[in-house]
C-alpha positions as a printed NumPy array, in Angstrom:
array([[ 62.582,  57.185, -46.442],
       [ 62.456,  58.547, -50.282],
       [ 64.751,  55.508, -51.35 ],
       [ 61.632,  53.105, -49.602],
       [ 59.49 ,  55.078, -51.265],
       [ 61.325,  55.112, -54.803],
       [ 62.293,  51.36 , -54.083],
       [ 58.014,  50.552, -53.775],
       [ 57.084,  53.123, -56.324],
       [ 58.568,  50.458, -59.   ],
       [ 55.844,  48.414, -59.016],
       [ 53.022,  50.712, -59.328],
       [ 54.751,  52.18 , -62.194],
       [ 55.543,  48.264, -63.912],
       [ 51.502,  47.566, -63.384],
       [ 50.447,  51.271, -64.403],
       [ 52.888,  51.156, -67.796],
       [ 53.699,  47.57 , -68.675],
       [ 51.033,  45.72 , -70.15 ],
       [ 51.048,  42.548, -68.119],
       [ 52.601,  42.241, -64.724],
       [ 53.314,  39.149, -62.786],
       [ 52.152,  40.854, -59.348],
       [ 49.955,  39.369, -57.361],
       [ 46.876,  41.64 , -56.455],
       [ 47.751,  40.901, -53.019],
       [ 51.087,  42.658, -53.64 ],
       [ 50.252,  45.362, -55.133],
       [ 47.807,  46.351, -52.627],
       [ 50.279,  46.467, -49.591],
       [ 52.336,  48.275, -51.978],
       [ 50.106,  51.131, -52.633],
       [ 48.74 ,  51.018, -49.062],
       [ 52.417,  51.729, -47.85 ],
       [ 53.022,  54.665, -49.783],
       [ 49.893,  56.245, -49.31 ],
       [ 50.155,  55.693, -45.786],
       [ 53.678,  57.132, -45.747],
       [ 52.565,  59.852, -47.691],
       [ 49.79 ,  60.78 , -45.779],
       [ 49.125,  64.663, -46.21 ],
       [ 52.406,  65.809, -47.48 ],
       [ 53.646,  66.417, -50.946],
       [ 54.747,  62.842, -53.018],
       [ 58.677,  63.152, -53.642],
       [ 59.536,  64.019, -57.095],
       [ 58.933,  61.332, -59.447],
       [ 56.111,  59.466, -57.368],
       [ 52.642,  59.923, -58.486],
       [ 49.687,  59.818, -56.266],
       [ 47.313,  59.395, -59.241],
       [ 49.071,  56.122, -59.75 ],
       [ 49.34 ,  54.913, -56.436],
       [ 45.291,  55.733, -55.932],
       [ 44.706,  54.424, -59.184],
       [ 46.371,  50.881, -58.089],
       [ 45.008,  51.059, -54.67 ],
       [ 41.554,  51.428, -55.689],
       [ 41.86 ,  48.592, -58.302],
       [ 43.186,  46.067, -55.978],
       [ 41.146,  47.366, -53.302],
       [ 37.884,  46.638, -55.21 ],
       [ 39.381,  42.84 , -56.465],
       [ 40.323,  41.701, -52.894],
       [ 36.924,  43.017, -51.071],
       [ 38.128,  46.355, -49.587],
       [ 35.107,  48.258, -50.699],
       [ 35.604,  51.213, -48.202],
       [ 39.12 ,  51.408, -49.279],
       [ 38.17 ,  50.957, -52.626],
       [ 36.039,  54.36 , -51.922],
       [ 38.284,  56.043, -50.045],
       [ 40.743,  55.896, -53.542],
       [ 38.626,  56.44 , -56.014],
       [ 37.132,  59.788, -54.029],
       [ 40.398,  60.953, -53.828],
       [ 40.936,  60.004, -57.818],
       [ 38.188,  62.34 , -58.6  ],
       [ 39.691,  65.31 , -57.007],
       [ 42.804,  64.875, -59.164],
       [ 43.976,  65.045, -62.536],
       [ 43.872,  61.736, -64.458],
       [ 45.053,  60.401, -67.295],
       [ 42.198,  60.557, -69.932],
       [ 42.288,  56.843, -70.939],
       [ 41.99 ,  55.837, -67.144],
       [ 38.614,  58.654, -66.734],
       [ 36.061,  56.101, -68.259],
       [ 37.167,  53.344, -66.034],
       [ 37.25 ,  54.966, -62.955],
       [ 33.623,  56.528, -63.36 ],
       [ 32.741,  52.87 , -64.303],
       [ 34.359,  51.732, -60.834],
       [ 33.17 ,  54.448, -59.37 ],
       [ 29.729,  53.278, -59.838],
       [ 30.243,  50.175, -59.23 ],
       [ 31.757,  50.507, -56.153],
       [ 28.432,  52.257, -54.742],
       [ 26.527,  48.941, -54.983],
       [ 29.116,  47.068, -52.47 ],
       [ 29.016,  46.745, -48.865],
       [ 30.53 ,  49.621, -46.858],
       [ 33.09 ,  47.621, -45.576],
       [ 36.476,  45.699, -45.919],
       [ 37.725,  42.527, -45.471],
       [ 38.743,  41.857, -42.481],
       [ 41.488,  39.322, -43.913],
       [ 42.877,  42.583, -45.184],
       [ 43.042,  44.476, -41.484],
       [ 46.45 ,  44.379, -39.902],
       [ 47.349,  42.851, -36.962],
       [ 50.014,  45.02 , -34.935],
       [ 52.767,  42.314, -33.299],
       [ 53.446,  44.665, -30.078],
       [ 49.864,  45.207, -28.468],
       [ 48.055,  42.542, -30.471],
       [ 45.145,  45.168, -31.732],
       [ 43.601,  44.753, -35.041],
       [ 43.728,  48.187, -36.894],
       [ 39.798,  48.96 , -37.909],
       [ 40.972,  51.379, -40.706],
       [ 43.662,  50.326, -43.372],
       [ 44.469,  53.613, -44.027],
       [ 46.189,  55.703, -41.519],
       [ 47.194,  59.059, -42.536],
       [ 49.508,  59.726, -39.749],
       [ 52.043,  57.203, -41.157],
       [ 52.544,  53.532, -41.974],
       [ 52.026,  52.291, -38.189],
       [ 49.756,  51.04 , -35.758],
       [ 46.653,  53.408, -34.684],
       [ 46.524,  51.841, -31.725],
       [ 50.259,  51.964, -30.034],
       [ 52.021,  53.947, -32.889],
       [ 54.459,  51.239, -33.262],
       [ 56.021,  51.447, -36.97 ],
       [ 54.926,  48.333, -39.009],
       [ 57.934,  46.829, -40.149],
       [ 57.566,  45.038, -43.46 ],
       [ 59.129,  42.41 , -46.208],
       [ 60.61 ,  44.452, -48.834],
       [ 59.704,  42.129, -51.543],
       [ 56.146,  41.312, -50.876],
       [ 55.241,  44.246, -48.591],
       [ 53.332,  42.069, -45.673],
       [ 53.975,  43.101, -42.456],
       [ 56.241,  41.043, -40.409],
       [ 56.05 ,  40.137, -37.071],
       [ 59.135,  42.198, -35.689],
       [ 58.741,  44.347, -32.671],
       [ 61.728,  46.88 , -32.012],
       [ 62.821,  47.162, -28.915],
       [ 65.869,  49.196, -27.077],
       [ 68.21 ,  48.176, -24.143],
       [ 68.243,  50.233, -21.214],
       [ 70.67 ,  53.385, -21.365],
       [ 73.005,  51.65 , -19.113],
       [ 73.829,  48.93 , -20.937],
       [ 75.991,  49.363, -23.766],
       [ 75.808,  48.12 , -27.32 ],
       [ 78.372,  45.492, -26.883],
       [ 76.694,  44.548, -23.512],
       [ 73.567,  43.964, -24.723],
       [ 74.628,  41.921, -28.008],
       [ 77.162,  39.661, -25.741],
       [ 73.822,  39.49 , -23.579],
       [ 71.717,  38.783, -26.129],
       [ 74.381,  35.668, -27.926],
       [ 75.215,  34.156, -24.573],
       [ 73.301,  30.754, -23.662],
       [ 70.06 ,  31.338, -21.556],
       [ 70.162,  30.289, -18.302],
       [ 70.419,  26.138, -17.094],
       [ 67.331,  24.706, -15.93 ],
       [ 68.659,  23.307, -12.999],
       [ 70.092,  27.115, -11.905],
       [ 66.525,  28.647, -12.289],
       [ 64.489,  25.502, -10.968],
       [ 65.108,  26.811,  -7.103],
       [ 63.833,  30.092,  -8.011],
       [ 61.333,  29.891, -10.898],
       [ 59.891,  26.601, -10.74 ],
       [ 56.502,  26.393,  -9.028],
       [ 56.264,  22.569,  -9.905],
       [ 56.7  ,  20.47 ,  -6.866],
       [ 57.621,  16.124,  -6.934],
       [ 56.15 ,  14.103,  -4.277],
       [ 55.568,  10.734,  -4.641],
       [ 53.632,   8.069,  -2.602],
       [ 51.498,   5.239,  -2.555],
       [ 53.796,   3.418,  -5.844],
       [ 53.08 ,   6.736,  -7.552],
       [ 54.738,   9.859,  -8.458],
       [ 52.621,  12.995,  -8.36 ],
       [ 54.05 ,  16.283,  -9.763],
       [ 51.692,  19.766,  -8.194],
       [ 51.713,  23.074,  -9.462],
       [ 52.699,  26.039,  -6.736],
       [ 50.828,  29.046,  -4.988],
       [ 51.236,  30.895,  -7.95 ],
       [ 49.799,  28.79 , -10.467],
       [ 53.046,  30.145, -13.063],
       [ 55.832,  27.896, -13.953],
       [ 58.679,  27.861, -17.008],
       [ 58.399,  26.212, -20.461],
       [ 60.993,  24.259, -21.158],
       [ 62.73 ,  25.618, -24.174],
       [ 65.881,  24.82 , -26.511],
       [ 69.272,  23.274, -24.831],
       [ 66.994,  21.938, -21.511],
       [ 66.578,  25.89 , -20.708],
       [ 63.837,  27.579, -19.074],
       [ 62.265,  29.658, -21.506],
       [ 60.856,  32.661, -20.037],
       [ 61.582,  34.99 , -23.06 ],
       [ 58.324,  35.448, -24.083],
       [ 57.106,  36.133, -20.822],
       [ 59.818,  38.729, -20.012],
       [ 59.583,  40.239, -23.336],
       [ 55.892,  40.662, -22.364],
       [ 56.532,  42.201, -18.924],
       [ 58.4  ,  44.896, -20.7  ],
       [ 56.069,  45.294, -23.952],
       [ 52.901,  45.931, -21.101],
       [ 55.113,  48.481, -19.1  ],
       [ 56.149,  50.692, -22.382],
       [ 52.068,  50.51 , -23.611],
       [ 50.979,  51.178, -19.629],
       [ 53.559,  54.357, -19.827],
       [ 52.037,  55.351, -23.505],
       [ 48.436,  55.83 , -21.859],
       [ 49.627,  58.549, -19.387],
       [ 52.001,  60.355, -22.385],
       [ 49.761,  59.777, -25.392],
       [ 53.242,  59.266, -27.734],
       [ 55.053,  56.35 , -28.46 ],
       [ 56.857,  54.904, -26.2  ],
       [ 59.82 ,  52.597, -27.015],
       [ 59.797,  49.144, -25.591],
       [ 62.982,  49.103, -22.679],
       [ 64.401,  45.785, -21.552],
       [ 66.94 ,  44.883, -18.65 ],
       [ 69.85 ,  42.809, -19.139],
       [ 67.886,  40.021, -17.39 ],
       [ 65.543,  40.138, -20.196],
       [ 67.921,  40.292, -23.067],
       [ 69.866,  37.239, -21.63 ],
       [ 66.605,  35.287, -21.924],
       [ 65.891,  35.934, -25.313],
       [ 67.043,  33.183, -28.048],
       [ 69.893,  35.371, -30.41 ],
       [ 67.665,  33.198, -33.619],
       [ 64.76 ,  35.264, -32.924],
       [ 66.682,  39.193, -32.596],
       [ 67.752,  41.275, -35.577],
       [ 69.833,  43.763, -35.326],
       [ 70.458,  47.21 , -37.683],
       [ 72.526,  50.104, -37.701],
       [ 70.881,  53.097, -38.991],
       [ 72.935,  55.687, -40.499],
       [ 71.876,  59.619, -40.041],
       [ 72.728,  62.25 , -41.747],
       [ 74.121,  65.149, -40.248],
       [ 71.092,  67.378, -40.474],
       [ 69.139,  65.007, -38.488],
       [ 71.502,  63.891, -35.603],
       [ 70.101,  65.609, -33.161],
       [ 66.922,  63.383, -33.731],
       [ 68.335,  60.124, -32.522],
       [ 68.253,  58.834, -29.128],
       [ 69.68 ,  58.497, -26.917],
       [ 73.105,  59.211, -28.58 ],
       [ 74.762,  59.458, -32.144],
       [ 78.333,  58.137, -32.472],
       [ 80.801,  58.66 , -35.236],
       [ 80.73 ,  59.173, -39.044],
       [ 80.452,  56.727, -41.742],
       [ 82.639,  56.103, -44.612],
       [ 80.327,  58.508, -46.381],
       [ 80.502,  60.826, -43.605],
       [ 76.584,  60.098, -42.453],
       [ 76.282,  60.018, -38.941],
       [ 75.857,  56.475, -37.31 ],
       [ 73.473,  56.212, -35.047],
       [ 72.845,  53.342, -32.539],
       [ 71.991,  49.947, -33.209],
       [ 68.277,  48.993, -33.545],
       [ 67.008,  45.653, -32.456],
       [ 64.22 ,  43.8  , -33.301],
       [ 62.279,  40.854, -32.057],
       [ 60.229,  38.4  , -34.042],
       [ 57.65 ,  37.37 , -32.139],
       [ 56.721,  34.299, -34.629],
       [ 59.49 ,  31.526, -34.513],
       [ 57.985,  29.99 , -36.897],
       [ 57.995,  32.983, -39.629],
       [ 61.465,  32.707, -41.116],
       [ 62.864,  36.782, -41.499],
       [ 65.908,  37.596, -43.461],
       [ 67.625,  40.909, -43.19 ],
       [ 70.051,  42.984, -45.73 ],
       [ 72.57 ,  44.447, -43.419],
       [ 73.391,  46.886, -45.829],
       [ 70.586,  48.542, -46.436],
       [ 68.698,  47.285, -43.175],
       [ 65.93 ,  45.865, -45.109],
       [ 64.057,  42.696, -44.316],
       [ 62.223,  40.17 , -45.745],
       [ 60.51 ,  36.441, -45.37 ],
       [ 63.33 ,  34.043, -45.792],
       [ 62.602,  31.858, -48.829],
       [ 61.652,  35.228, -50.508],
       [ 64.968,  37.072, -49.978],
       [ 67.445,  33.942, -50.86 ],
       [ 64.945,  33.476, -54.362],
       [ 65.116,  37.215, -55.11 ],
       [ 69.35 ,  36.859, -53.942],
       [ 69.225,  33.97 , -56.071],
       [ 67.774,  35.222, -58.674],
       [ 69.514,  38.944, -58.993],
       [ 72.886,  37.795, -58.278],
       [ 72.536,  40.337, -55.022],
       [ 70.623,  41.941, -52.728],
       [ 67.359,  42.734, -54.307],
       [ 67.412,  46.254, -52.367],
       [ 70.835,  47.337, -51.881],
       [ 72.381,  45.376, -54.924],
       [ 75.141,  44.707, -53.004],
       [ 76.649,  41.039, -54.286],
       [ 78.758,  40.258, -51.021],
       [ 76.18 ,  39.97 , -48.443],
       [ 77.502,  37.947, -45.506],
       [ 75.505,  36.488, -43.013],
       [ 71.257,  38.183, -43.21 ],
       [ 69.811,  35.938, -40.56 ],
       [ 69.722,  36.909, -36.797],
       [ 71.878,  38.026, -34.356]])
């Protein structure tokens, strides 16, 4: 987490210090956004300065129409100690900031990918996730939007090499599913062919490779059940899927990490914790991840388990000779499963 935090801190510091930067507003705002929202209450890690982030924040708050951001920053600016050449600009903007509406863009709102709520606050002190289902926004580590990734977890009975030779096998034929899925029904008469929908008005979309594409719909099923369960335990609930539903998805829309632990904490992961690392951190279990926008290209870092839009990553790769977060030169293959 204090890498992340390090690794975003960067840019506040390049637009606090340098005197031009080539960020876009845009940027820096979900930049400042995320650490404040991973900071929430506690102390900043050594090195990272709240005044800065706020500072940021409440500029780029105030250029893209976030006025009760905007507030929310510069408030918090005024209980803290400032550098004196920033004081007559922020009582300027302070000022100024009392003649906007008392309101944000909505633009600016984010849209959580697993229960499709809009969050009516873009702050959240309780962490960098969704208000509504507590799902942890997962975002590009070069721009800092949130991507449309949902993580999800097999169920305990199906191992880690079950459910990636699940996930990478072919989804089922058409013609095996039409005599139990299909609700669409031939007939034809009078010189004409008529094709009628079933009882229960549901039928398959025909996907990639003349499948049956029911992914989505599975996916759903199983997204529903883990926010049903979270209303009755009022904490997040991971989202659990069956082998049935892991065979359905398509392997170019799942990602898959493997976080590392360190020993101190390896009681915290579930369900289990196997083996140590070259570095002797404790490996914990893969981590998988849907995108639930085909058409939003996502490229991950396997090393560091970062991600990032596509075109984005393989510029920055380009660009740095490496991985822009891990610096590792070597990367392999960082598409999907």
């Amino acid at each position: 987490r204090h890498a992340d935090l390090y690794y975003a801190f960067q840019r506040i510091r390049s637009f606090t210090s340098d005197p031009f930067t080539s960020l876009l507003p845009e940027v820096l705002f979900q930049v400042a956004r995320y650490i404040i929202n991973c900071l929430g209450s506690s102390p900043a890690p050594y090195g990272i300065s709240r005044v800065h982030t706020l500072y940021t924040l409440a500029k780029q708050a105030k250029a893209l129409g976030a006025y009760k951001f905007a507030r929310f920053a510069y408030q918090k600016l005024q209980q803290l100690k400032v550098p004196s050449r920033w004081q007559d600009q922020i009582d300027f903007d302070m000022l100024a900031i009392q003649a906007k509406p008392m309101r944000d863009n909505p633009e600016l709102l984010s849209v959580c990918y697993r229960c499709g709520e809009t969050n009516k606050s873009l702050l959240n002190m309780d962490g960098d996730m969704c208000s509504s289902c507590l799902h942890p926004f997962i975002r590009s580590f070069i721009n800092f939007d949130i991507l449309p990734l949902v993580e999800f977890v097999p169920e305990d009975r199906i191992s880690e090499e079950e459910a990636l030779e699940l996930i990478r096998s072919a989804p089922p034929a058409a013609s095996d599913r039409a005599s139990h899925d299909s609700k669409w029904h031939e007939t034809r008469g009078d010189g004409a062919d008529f094709l009628t929908l079933g009882e229960d008005g549901k039928s398959g979309v025909t996907g990639i490779h003349g499948a049956v594409d029911d992914s989505t719909d599975l996916f759903s099923q199983c997204v529903n059940s883990a926010l049903d369960k979270q209303e009755y335990t009022n904490r997040y609930c991971p989202v659990v899927v069956d082998a049935r539903t892991l065979t359905s998805l398509r392997r170019d829309e799942v990602f898959v990490t493997r976080m590392a632990v360190p020993p101190e904490r390896a009681g915290d992961v579930l369900p289990a914790v196997g083996g140590k690392g070259k570095d002797g951190a404790f490996i914990g279990r893969l981590r998988y991840y849907k995108n639930m926008l085909a058409g939003i290209h996502v490229a991950l870092s396997q090393p560091c388990g970062r991600f990032a839009h596509e075109e984005e990553f393989e510029y920055a790769y380009l660009k740095e000779g490496g991985c822009p977060f891990s610096r590792v030169k070597d990367l392999g293959d960082y598409s999907s499963v």
